[in-house]
Structures are given as structure tokens and as C-alpha cells.
Amino acid sequence: MSNLTHVDASGSANMVDVNSKAETVRVATAEAFIYMSQATIDEVLAHQNKKGDVLTTAKIAGIMAAKKCSDLIPLCHPLMLSQVDVDIEVQAEQLRLRVTSLCKLSGKTGVEMEALTAVSVAALTLFDMCKASDPNMRIEGMRVLSKSGGKTGDWQHPNT
Amino acid sequence: MSNLTHVDASGSANMVDVNSKAETVRVATAEAFIYMSQATIDEVLAHQNKKGDVLTTAKIAGIMAAKKCSDLIPLCHPLMLSQVDVDIEVQAEQLRLRVTSLCKLSGKTGVEMEALTAVSVAALTLFDMCKASDPNMRIEGMRVLSKSGGKTGDWQHPNT
Amino acid sequence: MSNLTHVDASGSANMVDVNSKAETVRVATAEAFIYMSQATIDEVLAHQNKKGDVLTTAKIAGIMAAKKCSDLIPLCHPLMLSQVDVDIEVQAEQLRLRVTSLCKLSGKTGVEMEALTAVSVAALTLFDMCKASDPNMRIEGMRVLSKSGGKTGDWQHPNT
Amino acid sequence: MSNLTHVDASGSANMVDVNSKAETVRVATAEAFIYMSQATIDEVLAHQNKKGDVLTTAKIAGIMAAKKCSDLIPLCHPLMLSQVDVDIEVQAEQLRLRVTSLCKLSGKTGVEMEALTAVSVAALTLFDMCKASDPNMRIEGMRVLSKSGGKTGDWQHPNT
Amino acid sequence: MSNLTHVDASGSANMVDVNSKAETVRVATAEAFIYMSQATIDEVLAHQNKKGDVLTTAKIAGIMAAKKCSDLIPLCHPLMLSQVDVDIEVQAEQLRLRVTSLCKLSGKTGVEMEALTAVSVAALTLFDMCKASDPNMRIEGMRVLSKSGGKTGDWQHPNT
Amino acid sequence: MSNLTHVDASGSANMVDVNSKAETVRVATAEAFIYMSQATIDEVLAHQNKKGDVLTTAKIAGIMAAKKCSDLIPLCHPLMLSQVDVDIEVQAEQLRLRVTSLCKLSGKTGVEMEALTAVSVAALTLFDMCKASDPNMRIEGMRVLSKSGGKTGDWQHPNT
């Protein structure tokens, strides 16, 4: 059975020591989807054509959130991200928006939580900006897509 | 077609004026699920029986995140939440944990984004604490369950 | 000579008591300018026509900063802003962008520092996004344009 | 025409990859001025002689703000500043205070935004502490004075 | 036995509902002491006489920390403090500095945690600024001195 | 007499340059005690036996606070902690809880302020969760226990 490194001998959570880990270039990508009604997708598309503000606002929110990851997740280490990308694709036929992120740094611990935090807050921002139009929206399929660097090396989610 | 109140005349995002809205008691509830492998569920269950740390850590993270909502979501108003509850239920047969939240305040704007932020960060914290065991986890079904108070009054998600 | 209310009897700074002040609707507006080269203005204009990202990013940064004002300015009271607007106008002939803001709340203390913080951080964000093109930029003319509400009532900067 | 590295191929803002940049010692200095009435300058001078609180409070606010730069400016990288100095000089004859800052680190990206954030928030704090005396104050001439380190090497603002 | 309101029926921590509490003016005061060597006290006194920077820096840090209380203490409600005072007295004969604070607001919950956070961070700042001179310092006697307002009315620590 | 490195030539506080310091592994430990009534100790013990929530909540708060140290203490450098441990021991016979912390990183400056911030906020959280039961509690004996790494090498508080 795998070994949960965040739990100390007495069973209490701690921010584990990563000092002895190797400093390598680490990249992680993540994704999430937000499902909305046809009318709301249409509104987003119309705004995107005109100004793109809904998408840009969500994108900026996602980038800023990646930098706050260790403030939000109790046992995440503070990190100096060297890159954060967030992209949002309107997949109108599936009645959804796809949010993806990429985080990168040269460091001693992985950045998948930063990548997940970015897609999470970008999706919540889309929710906030569209909720007057469709309060029934759902955020689905939030997961890590891939990781590279560190001890485990390249990893990809089996369903990609 | 519904009216997106976050977009001004020139199409740019702003934090809209809620000053003239009525101050009423407002409550919102939200939920999210995190799916994991049998082995990882077993580990969480074992810890829950012994110490409950994974669940308590995620719960605390969710509560603290609700208070940061307006820091994370660009157009959310700063609010003085009078109550935040986060609960996590292990639904072992479905191979998932269910995170629910309730936010409440007496104010001029709703608290559904706070409730969503709480379940989102609680779920991300569960992800962080279990990812050494199962990196393939997915967060699904994040949505608002119900709202009360304000102009719209009582609202419930149609699929509940 | 006017009375600096932020300094206590022994000369040390404190966050003064505003509890006995009347709760009224308070609005403040502020402005700032950023001067840049013709080539950099042209780039902003070209992006604005295509995507508007530089301007939207700066606008979002300004709105979010208004909400952080009491975190940044030591003696500012925490406030629950009911509205924040930030606008950016390209004044190409004067080789500058004009950033304006409006903050509003119903409360016991004014919001001019929030309005100034919004234009300040929006202007810094414009600087950040354009500095690769023109490192010589200058931010000028940052000031409060008007205030209303509170004991002093309506006030307008004499040079407007 | 110069190349704006913060804008990706599709025109949307991202926090660009600095991982391949060289790690060198980087220093940046910045300045800003706040203009005020003779009576307000006199008050600051009197307090400075007695306690120095207005100036010390603004100085501390500027130092703390430099550390928050990547929280405020959406596309700034998180950095580990090794030094932040903020100084404030009363230039009574010009009816102004001059705020200067110096930021330093050994890293992969420059620190001019940190230096600008420091002078900006120090100047806003001076504004906050003096606004009861003179609400007409203006913040002017905020700019980067010099940079060293990195690919571009030593740079100085042409008007110094 | 008293009733711990922060623990829900299932024993898990939550941010309890204060919405039905009466909104009254609430004040709390707190204190803490930091003990240091004679040489370090002498240095503080000398600086105090000349500039007062150590004391002013600690005071500003304490005021700013009071505003961050609900960010730091998981189950504290966000509050809009109407007043924060922090004072530091050099008690040279006892080889200590006494830090006191007063927090005030009109609200539904008490402000003793804000008052304690203020003295705690002010004392830590004194520690930081004096630790090069005396690393053996101790912070002692941190407690709430008095509270007023709310259901319990006026309360004073029995040993005052 | 020792040399306070945080004070510049003109007597004003600055965040001093640590860039030329050696990067070594640095560890610091700290402790604090919170004294409470027998009835309150009994309640904590009972909760600890059943759920451990009071202790886990305080522990999480302490870990998260260590990461915020440079946000709270004006002249502390931002650091990338590689490890944070917080432990709480119920010392029922002495009517107190003992909070200890360990912070570690590979860097250019020590981590004793981070260790102190961790025990401070953990103790404040214990206070918050127990204050309904005993408002007379006191936090005592907060100090650095040991440091290693850096120019001074291994150091231990003389009274340990």
C-alpha cells in the first residue's frame, strides 16, 4: 500500500521535509470543465467575440491563484513558480468550457497542486461571471493531466 | 436572455454596485465529490477511524478558503460571513468523498461563491493529502445546491 | 492648522476609532496617468483592438487591489466595498493612458484610499505589461478626484 | 518593434517562463514624489522632528508591499527578495516628499516591479496619513531609476 | 461544564453562526511582555530616544496583524474593526517591554482574538528586531485584559 | 555592544541585504505554553480522545502561519520553507499545553521567526477554541529553543 508522506508517526498532519529532494525542472498540467446552458454558452461566445472579458478575467484569476496555492492548501510548500499558463476553450457543442493550466519551476517538489488550484479558481471565476445567467452550472473532471521532473519522472493520467 | 450584471456598458468587467440591494439573511450550500481508488479510500477510512486528520485538515482549509473568496474571485464583493460549515462524508461504496458546505451572512449579496470556494479548496486539500497514494483522482460535481435570501428568495438546484 | 487624526497624543500612529461616525453612502473617484513612448502606445492600441488583454488585465488588477487596501495601508480600516469600477482610456495624442476608479460603500469612513489603491495597482500592471517595450515610462498625476458622503459631504479636487 | 513577452500567441496574458534565464544578482531602484501644501509639509516636518512616525509608517508599508508585489501584479513572478530599502526625504522647498526604494535578489527575473510597488504603497501611506490636512495632494514622477543584472545588464533611466 | 461553541455535534470544528447575536459595541484589550537583557533594553531605549523605530515598527506590525486575525485563526469571523491601538512601554527596571492593544467594533462577535493577535505580532516584531542583540528573549504573560459588549457584558481578567 | 543589523545609518528600519550570506541548511525550533483551568484541560483531553479537533486545528493554523511569517513581521525576508512541524502536548498536571515547532530550509537567513510565528498562532488558535470555557488563559514562555546553520552554527537556548 502506498505511503502517505504528509502524515507523521503520531498520525498528525505536517508539512514534510523536501530539503533533501533533488532540484529539478518540474512541470504539471491540469484541467477542469464547467458545464452551462446553451443560452449561457452563447453569451460567453458573444462576449468573447466582442471583448473576451469573461475569459480573460477567469484566466487572470487562475494565474493569480496558482501563486496563492501554499496559502490555501495547508501542507503545500511555498514555491517560486517560473511559469503559469491558463487557457480556456469554449467547447460549445458539449455545452462546456475547458480550462487547462501549466505550472513550471525548478525546485524540490512538484507543482500539480498549483496547476489544480489554477484551473479551480479559473472555473470558479467563470461560474461567478455566468451565474446570473445559469445558476445550475457544474464544474466537472478536475484532475492532473501530466507531471514531469522529480523522482517519479514523466507521468501522465491514464485516461488521456 | 438573462442579463449578466458583471459586464458594464463598454463590455468590461467591474465589481457591480450592490449598495441598493436589501440586507437580508442569505444562506448558500454547495457540494463537490472527489473520486479515488479503493486503496486510497481505505487509507482515508483508516486515518479517519484513528485520527481524522485528513478530513479535519481539509475541513479547516475549506473554512479558511471561504473567508478568502473575494481575494480569489476578481469580481466578488468582500463579505463578513457569519457562519461557515464544511463537512466531508466518506462514501466508500461509490469510491468517493462528498464535501458539502454552508455559508451564511446578513448582507446585500449572496454567498454561493463562498460556499463553492469552500468545497473547492477542501477537495483540493483532500487531493493534496491523498495524491501520493492515488495521483489519478478526479474532482467532480461541484455545484451550488441551494440559496435563500435576497431578491430571488429560495432556490434549489433542479437535480437535488 | 488641520488636525491629523491618525496620530495619538504621544505622537504614535494608530488606527483611529470611526465607530461613532455616521454610516452614510460614500463614493470616491481617483485618477492616474502612465506616459509611454509612441511605439508602446501603438502596441497597446493594437492589442486593444485585437484582444484588449493589457487593459483588461490592468483593470482586474486594480479592482482586486481596491479590496486589499486595508492590507497595504497600515492605518486604513477594513471596509466592505459595495462597488469598484476601474476604467482605462488610451489618450494616444498625449502619449499616455488615463486610469480612473470609483469606489462606493455604505459605511463609517471614506473610500478615497481604496480608489487611489485601485488606480495605483492598475497603473503598475500597465507598467509591468509594457516595460519590455518602454522601460522609461512614468506614472503621473495620481490623485483623488472627488468624494461624497460623510461629514464633509461633497468634495471635488480644485483642479478638475 | 519590441516584443511584449507577457502576451502568448493567441494574444492572452500569461506568466511567462523565466526558468531558462540566468540566475544573477539583480538590483532595481525606483522613485516617486508626493506634492502637498506648505501647511502639510510643515506638519510632516514637525512630526519628523519629534517622532518620525509618518515617515516610518510609510517606510514600513513600502517594505511590506514590495514583498506582496506578485500578489498584486497579475503576471509578476513570486520572488525571494534579499533586500528592500525604502527612504523618504522631505524636500520642503519643492513642497514635496521624495520616496525612493531599492530591491535586490539573486534570481532569474528583475525586481523593478517590486521597487515600484514599494514606492507606490509608501506614497499612498503618506497620502493616507496627511489627507486630513491636505486632500489635494498628488503623487507624481513614479518611475524606475536604474536596474542591474540579467541579460540587459546595467540600465539607467535617461533622465537622471 | 462550559459549552465549547466551536465544536459541532459530530465533534468537528466549524465557524459558528453569529448571525442571531446582537450587534453591540465591543471592545477588548490585551497585553504581552517581552523579556530581554539589560544591554538589549539599553539599545531599544537609545533608539527610542533617537528615532523610536523599533517601537514604531512593532506597533505598525501589531495594528496590521489585528486586521489579519480571521486569516490566521481558522474559526475567527471576518470583522470590520473600527479601531486598533497598540502601545509599547519600556519597563527597563523589569528588563521587559509591555505591549498592550485595544480593538473595537460594532458587531456580532467579540474582538479579543484581534487584540491578542495584535500584541502577539507586535511582540514577535520586537523579537525580530532585537534578536541579533539577545537571542534568549522570552514572550510572557500574553492574555486578554478586558472585554465589553455582547451577551456577557463587561469582563475583566481576575488578576488585574 | 551587539550590532542591530536591521537599523540603517539614519536609524530607520530596512529589510537588510542577505544576498552575500552563505546558503546553508537552517533549522530552528521554538516553544510556547498556554495555561488553562482544570475544566478546560479536561475538555481538551476529552476532545483529543474522541476527535483531536482542537489540537489538529491549532496545528494546521500554526503550520499555515509559518508560511505567512514575512507577511506579518515587517523586516522578515520571504523564505521557501522546506519543512514545518507543529506539535501540541497536553501537560495536564501543569495545567498547560505545550506547543513546539520546527522550521527548516536551505537558504541565506535563519528561520527562528517562522518557528516563533508557528507556535504563536497555534497557541492563539488554542486560545480561540477554548476561550468559551476559560477566558483567563495565559500564553507563556514563547521562545526560540535552538538554531542550526548559518554563520553562528549550532545554538541552543541556555535554559534548556
Coordinates of N, CA, C and O in Angstrom, one line a residue, chain E residues 1-7 10-13 39-40 42-43 47 51 53-54 57 61 65 68 71-76 112-113 116-117 120-121 124-125 127-144 147 155-159, chain F residues 1-7 10-13 39-40 42-43 47 51 53-54 57 61 65 68 71-76 112-113 116-117 120-121 124-125 127-144 147 155-159:
Chain E
M1 N -20.3 22.2 33.3 CA -19.1 22.4 32.5 C -19.4 23.3 31.3 O -20.5 23.2 30.7
S2 N -18.5 24.2 30.9 CA -18.9 25.2 29.9 C -19.1 24.5 28.5 O -18.7 23.3 28.3
N3 N -19.6 25.2 27.6 CA -20.1 24.7 26.3 C -19.2 25.3 25.2 O -19.2 26.5 25.0
L4 N -18.4 24.5 24.6 CA -17.5 24.9 23.5 C -18.3 25.1 22.2 O -18.5 24.1 21.5
T5 N -18.6 26.3 21.9 CA -19.5 26.5 20.8 C -18.8 26.3 19.4 O -19.5 26.3 18.4
H6 N -17.5 26.1 19.4 CA -16.8 25.9 18.1 C -16.9 24.5 17.6 O -16.3 24.1 16.6
V7 N -17.4 23.6 18.4 CA -17.4 22.2 18.0 C -18.8 21.7 17.7 O -19.7 21.8 18.5
S10 N -20.9 16.5 15.6 CA -20.0 15.3 15.3 C -18.6 15.6 15.8 O -17.7 14.9 15.4
G11 N -18.4 16.7 16.5 CA -17.1 16.9 17.1 C -16.1 17.6 16.2 O -15.0 17.8 16.6
S12 N -16.5 18.1 15.1 CA -15.6 18.7 14.1 C -15.7 20.2 14.2 O -16.8 20.7 14.5
A13 N -14.6 20.9 14.0 CA -14.6 22.4 14.1 C -15.4 23.0 13.0 O -15.3 22.6 11.9
A39 N 21.5 44.9 28.2 CA 22.1 45.5 27.0 C 21.1 45.8 25.9 O 21.2 46.8 25.2
T40 N 20.2 44.8 25.7 CA 19.2 45.0 24.6 C 18.2 46.0 25.0 O 17.8 46.8 24.1
D42 N 18.8 48.6 26.8 CA 19.5 49.8 26.6 C 19.5 50.3 25.1 O 19.4 51.4 24.8
E43 N 19.7 49.3 24.3 CA 19.7 49.6 22.8 C 18.3 50.1 22.4 O 18.2 51.1 21.6
H47 N 17.5 53.8 20.9 CA 16.9 54.0 19.6 C 15.6 54.8 19.8 O 15.2 55.6 19.0
K51 N 15.0 57.7 17.5 CA 14.1 57.6 16.4 C 12.8 56.9 16.7 O 11.8 57.0 16.0
D53 N 12.3 53.9 16.1 CA 11.9 53.0 15.0 C 11.5 51.6 15.4 O 10.5 51.0 14.9
V54 N 12.3 51.0 16.4 CA 11.9 49.6 16.8 C 10.5 49.6 17.3 O 9.7 48.8 17.0
T57 N 7.9 50.4 14.4 CA 7.8 49.2 13.5 C 6.9 48.1 14.2 O 6.0 47.5 13.5
A61 N 3.2 46.8 12.9 CA 3.0 45.4 12.7 C 1.8 44.8 13.5 O 1.1 44.0 13.0
A65 N -1.6 43.3 11.9 CA -1.9 41.9 12.2 C -3.3 41.8 12.8 O -4.0 40.8 12.5
K68 N -5.6 41.1 10.2 CA -5.5 39.7 9.5 C -5.9 38.6 10.4 O -5.7 37.4 10.1
D71 N -7.7 35.7 9.0 CA -6.9 35.0 8.1 C -6.0 33.9 8.8 O -5.6 33.0 8.2
L72 N -5.7 34.2 10.0 CA -4.7 33.4 10.8 C -5.4 32.4 11.7 O -4.9 31.3 11.8
I73 N -6.5 32.7 12.3 CA -7.1 31.9 13.3 C -8.3 31.2 12.6 O -9.2 31.9 12.2
P74 N -8.3 29.9 12.4 CA -9.2 29.3 11.4 C -10.7 29.6 11.7 O -11.4 29.7 10.7
L75 N -11.1 29.6 12.9 CA -12.5 29.7 13.2 C -13.0 31.1 13.6 O -14.1 31.3 14.1
C76 N -12.1 32.1 13.4 CA -12.5 33.5 13.7 C -13.3 34.1 12.6 O -12.9 33.9 11.4
E112 N -11.6 39.9 21.2 CA -10.4 39.6 22.0 C -9.4 38.9 21.2 O -8.2 39.1 21.4
M113 N -9.7 38.1 20.2 CA -8.7 37.4 19.4 C -7.9 38.4 18.5 O -6.7 38.3 18.3
L116 N -5.5 40.0 20.9 CA -4.4 39.1 21.2 C -3.4 39.0 20.0 O -2.2 38.9 20.2
T117 N -4.0 38.9 18.8 CA -3.2 38.8 17.6 C -2.3 40.1 17.5 O -1.1 40.0 17.1
S120 N 0.5 39.8 20.0 CA 1.4 38.7 19.6 C 2.3 39.1 18.5 O 3.6 38.9 18.6
V121 N 1.8 39.7 17.4 CA 2.7 40.1 16.3 C 3.6 41.3 16.6 O 4.7 41.3 16.2
L124 N 6.4 39.7 18.5 CA 7.2 38.9 17.6 C 8.1 39.9 16.8 O 9.3 39.6 16.5
T125 N 7.6 41.0 16.4 CA 8.4 42.0 15.7 C 9.5 42.6 16.5 O 10.6 42.8 16.1
F127 N 10.9 41.0 18.9 CA 11.8 39.8 18.9 C 12.7 39.9 17.7 O 13.9 39.8 17.8
D128 N 12.1 40.0 16.5 CA 12.8 40.0 15.3 C 13.9 41.1 15.2 O 15.0 40.9 14.8
M129 N 13.5 42.3 15.7 CA 14.4 43.5 15.6 C 15.5 43.5 16.7 O 16.5 44.2 16.5
C130 N 15.3 42.7 17.7 CA 16.3 42.7 18.8 C 17.0 41.3 18.9 O 17.9 41.2 19.7
K131 N 16.7 40.4 18.1 CA 17.3 39.1 18.3 C 18.8 39.0 18.0 O 19.5 38.1 18.5
A132 N 19.3 39.9 17.2 CA 20.7 40.0 16.9 C 21.5 40.3 18.2 O 22.6 39.9 18.4
S133 N 20.8 41.1 19.0 CA 21.4 41.5 20.3 C 21.2 40.5 21.4 O 22.1 40.3 22.2
D134 N 20.0 39.9 21.5 CA 19.7 38.9 22.5 C 18.8 37.8 22.0 O 17.6 38.0 21.9
P135 N 19.4 36.7 21.6 CA 18.5 35.6 21.1 C 17.8 34.8 22.2 O 17.0 34.0 21.8
N136 N 18.0 35.1 23.4 CA 17.4 34.4 24.5 C 16.1 35.0 25.0 O 15.5 34.5 26.0
M137 N 15.6 36.0 24.3 CA 14.4 36.7 24.8 C 13.2 35.7 24.9 O 13.2 34.7 24.3
R138 N 12.3 36.1 25.8 CA 11.1 35.3 26.0 C 9.8 36.2 26.0 O 9.9 37.3 26.5
I139 N 8.8 35.7 25.4 CA 7.5 36.4 25.4 C 6.6 35.8 26.4 O 6.4 34.6 26.4
E140 N 6.1 36.6 27.3 CA 5.4 36.0 28.5 C 4.1 36.8 28.7 O 3.9 37.9 28.3
G141 N 3.2 36.2 29.5 CA 2.0 36.9 30.0 C 1.1 37.4 29.0 O 0.5 38.5 29.2
M142 N 0.9 36.7 27.8 CA 0.0 37.1 26.8 C -1.4 36.7 27.2 O -1.7 35.5 27.4
R143 N -2.3 37.7 27.3 CA -3.7 37.4 27.8 C -4.6 38.5 27.5 O -4.2 39.6 27.1
V144 N -5.9 38.2 27.6 CA -6.9 39.2 27.4 C -7.1 40.0 28.8 O -7.2 39.3 29.8
K147 N -12.9 42.8 28.4 CA -13.9 42.8 27.2 C -15.1 43.6 27.7 O -15.5 43.5 28.8
W155 N -16.3 42.4 31.3 CA -15.5 41.4 31.9 C -14.0 41.9 32.0 O -13.5 42.6 31.2
Q156 N -13.4 41.5 33.1 CA -12.1 41.9 33.4 C -11.3 40.6 33.9 O -11.8 39.8 34.6
H157 N -10.1 40.5 33.4 CA -9.3 39.4 33.9 C -9.2 39.4 35.4 O -8.9 40.5 35.9
P158 N -9.4 38.3 36.1 CA -9.3 38.4 37.6 C -8.0 38.9 38.2 O -8.1 39.6 39.2
N159 N -6.9 38.7 37.5 CA -5.6 39.2 38.0 C -5.2 40.5 37.4 O -4.2 40.7 36.8
Chain F
M1 N 29.0 46.2 22.5 CA 27.6 46.0 22.4 C 27.2 45.4 21.0 O 27.8 45.8 20.0
S2 N 26.2 44.6 21.0 CA 25.9 43.9 19.7 C 25.4 44.9 18.7 O 25.0 46.0 19.0
N3 N 25.3 44.5 17.5 CA 25.1 45.4 16.4 C 23.7 45.0 15.8 O 23.6 43.9 15.2
L4 N 22.7 45.9 15.9 CA 21.4 45.6 15.3 C 21.4 45.8 13.8 O 21.3 46.9 13.3
T5 N 21.4 44.7 13.1 CA 21.6 44.9 11.6 C 20.3 45.4 10.9 O 20.4 45.7 9.7
H6 N 19.2 45.4 11.6 CA 18.0 45.9 10.9 C 17.9 47.5 10.9 O 16.9 48.0 10.5
V7 N 18.9 48.2 11.5 CA 18.7 49.6 11.6 C 19.8 50.3 10.7 O 21.0 50.0 10.8
S10 N 20.8 56.0 9.1 CA 20.0 57.1 9.6 C 19.0 56.6 10.7 O 18.1 57.4 11.0
G11 N 19.1 55.4 11.1 CA 18.3 55.0 12.2 C 17.0 54.4 11.8 O 16.2 54.0 12.7
S12 N 16.7 54.3 10.5 CA 15.4 53.8 10.1 C 15.5 52.3 9.7 O 16.5 51.8 9.3
A13 N 14.4 51.6 10.0 CA 14.3 50.2 9.7 C 14.4 49.9 8.2 O 13.7 50.5 7.4
A39 N -10.8 22.4 34.3 CA -12.0 22.0 33.5 C -11.8 22.1 32.0 O -12.2 21.3 31.2
T40 N -11.0 23.1 31.6 CA -10.7 23.3 30.2 C -9.7 22.3 29.7 O -9.9 21.8 28.6
D42 N -9.5 19.4 30.9 CA -10.3 18.2 30.8 C -11.1 18.1 29.4 O -11.2 17.1 28.8
E43 N -11.6 19.2 29.1 CA -12.4 19.3 27.8 C -11.5 19.0 26.6 O -11.9 18.3 25.7
H47 N -11.8 15.9 24.1 CA -11.9 16.1 22.6 C -10.8 15.4 21.9 O -10.9 14.8 20.9
K51 N -11.8 13.1 19.1 CA -11.6 13.6 17.7 C -10.3 14.3 17.4 O -9.8 14.4 16.3
D53 N -9.8 17.3 17.4 CA -10.0 18.5 16.5 C -9.4 19.8 17.0 O -8.8 20.5 16.3
V54 N -9.5 20.0 18.3 CA -8.9 21.3 18.9 C -7.4 21.3 18.5 O -6.8 22.3 18.0
T57 N -6.7 21.5 14.7 CA -7.0 22.8 14.1 C -5.9 23.8 14.5 O -5.4 24.5 13.6
A61 N -3.2 25.6 11.9 CA -3.1 27.0 11.9 C -1.7 27.5 12.1 O -1.2 28.4 11.5
A65 N 0.6 29.5 9.4 CA 1.1 30.8 9.9 C 2.6 30.9 9.6 O 3.1 32.0 9.3
K68 N 3.3 32.4 6.5 CA 2.9 33.8 6.4 C 3.9 34.7 7.1 O 3.6 36.0 7.2
D71 N 4.9 38.0 5.8 CA 3.7 38.9 5.6 C 3.4 39.7 6.9 O 2.8 40.7 6.9
L72 N 3.8 39.1 8.0 CA 3.4 39.6 9.3 C 4.5 40.4 10.0 O 4.2 41.4 10.6
I73 N 5.7 40.0 9.8 CA 6.8 40.6 10.5 C 7.5 41.5 9.5 O 8.0 41.0 8.5
P74 N 7.4 42.9 9.7 CA 7.8 43.8 8.6 C 9.2 43.5 7.9 O 9.3 43.6 6.7
L75 N 10.2 43.2 8.7 CA 11.5 43.1 8.2 C 12.0 41.7 8.0 O 13.2 41.4 7.7
C76 N 11.1 40.7 8.0 CA 11.5 39.3 7.7 C 11.5 39.1 6.2 O 10.6 39.6 5.5
E112 N 14.2 31.3 12.7 CA 13.6 31.3 14.0 C 12.3 32.1 14.1 O 11.4 31.8 14.9
M113 N 12.2 33.1 13.3 CA 10.9 33.9 13.3 C 9.8 33.1 12.8 O 8.6 33.2 13.3
L116 N 8.8 30.8 15.6 CA 8.1 31.5 16.6 C 6.7 31.9 16.2 O 5.7 31.8 16.9
T117 N 6.5 32.2 14.9 CA 5.2 32.6 14.4 C 4.3 31.3 14.4 O 3.1 31.4 14.7
S120 N 3.2 30.7 18.0 CA 2.3 31.9 18.4 C 0.9 31.7 17.9 O -0.1 31.8 18.6
V121 N 0.8 31.4 16.6 CA -0.6 31.3 16.0 C -1.2 30.0 16.4 O -2.5 29.9 16.6
L124 N -2.6 30.9 19.8 CA -3.7 31.8 19.7 C -5.0 31.0 19.3 O -6.1 31.2 19.7
T125 N -4.8 30.0 18.4 CA -5.9 29.2 18.0 C -6.4 28.3 19.1 O -7.6 28.2 19.3
F127 N -6.3 29.2 22.2 CA -7.0 30.2 23.0 C -8.4 30.4 22.4 O -9.4 30.4 23.1
D128 N -8.5 30.6 21.1 CA -9.8 30.9 20.4 C -10.7 29.7 20.7 O -11.9 29.9 20.9
M129 N -10.2 28.5 20.6 CA -11.1 27.4 20.7 C -11.5 27.0 22.1 O -12.5 26.3 22.3
C130 N -10.8 27.5 23.1 CA -11.1 27.2 24.5 C -11.6 28.4 25.3 O -11.9 28.3 26.4
K131 N -11.7 29.6 24.6 CA -11.9 30.8 25.4 C -13.4 30.8 26.0 O -13.6 31.5 27.0
A132 N -14.3 30.1 25.3 CA -15.6 30.0 25.9 C -15.6 29.3 27.2 O -16.4 29.5 28.1
S133 N -14.7 28.4 27.4 CA -14.6 27.6 28.6 C -13.7 28.3 29.7 O -14.1 28.3 30.8
D134 N -12.7 29.0 29.2 CA -11.8 29.7 30.2 C -11.2 30.9 29.6 O -10.2 30.9 28.8
P135 N -11.8 32.1 29.9 CA -11.3 33.3 29.3 C -10.0 33.9 29.9 O -9.4 34.8 29.5
N136 N -9.6 33.2 31.0 CA -8.5 33.7 31.8 C -7.2 33.1 31.3 O -6.1 33.3 32.0
M137 N -7.2 32.3 30.3 CA -5.9 31.6 29.9 C -4.8 32.6 29.6 O -5.0 33.8 29.3
R138 N -3.5 32.1 29.8 CA -2.3 32.9 29.5 C -1.4 32.1 28.6 O -1.3 30.9 28.8
I139 N -0.8 32.8 27.7 CA 0.3 32.2 26.8 C 1.6 32.7 27.4 O 1.8 33.8 27.6
E140 N 2.5 31.7 27.7 CA 3.7 32.0 28.4 C 4.9 31.3 27.8 O 4.7 30.3 27.0
G141 N 6.1 31.8 28.1 CA 7.3 31.0 27.7 C 7.5 30.8 26.3 O 8.1 29.8 25.8
M142 N 7.1 31.8 25.4 CA 7.4 31.7 24.0 C 8.8 32.1 23.7 O 9.2 33.2 24.0
R143 N 9.6 31.2 23.1 CA 11.0 31.5 22.9 C 11.5 30.6 21.8 O 10.9 29.5 21.4
V144 N 12.7 30.9 21.3 CA 13.5 30.0 20.4 C 14.2 29.0 21.2 O 14.9 29.4 22.2
K147 N 18.8 26.7 17.2 CA 19.0 27.1 15.8 C 20.2 26.3 15.3 O 21.2 26.1 16.0
W155 N 23.2 26.6 17.9 CA 22.9 27.5 19.1 C 21.7 26.8 19.8 O 20.8 26.3 19.2
Q156 N 21.8 26.9 21.1 CA 20.7 26.4 22.0 C 20.4 27.4 23.1 O 21.3 28.0 23.6
H157 N 19.1 27.6 23.4 CA 18.8 28.5 24.4 C 19.5 28.0 25.7 O 19.4 26.8 26.0
P158 N 20.1 28.9 26.5 CA 20.8 28.5 27.7 C 19.9 27.7 28.7 O 20.5 26.8 29.4
N159 N 18.7 28.0 28.8 CA 17.8 27.3 29.7 C 17.1 26.2 29.1 O 15.8 26.2 29.1

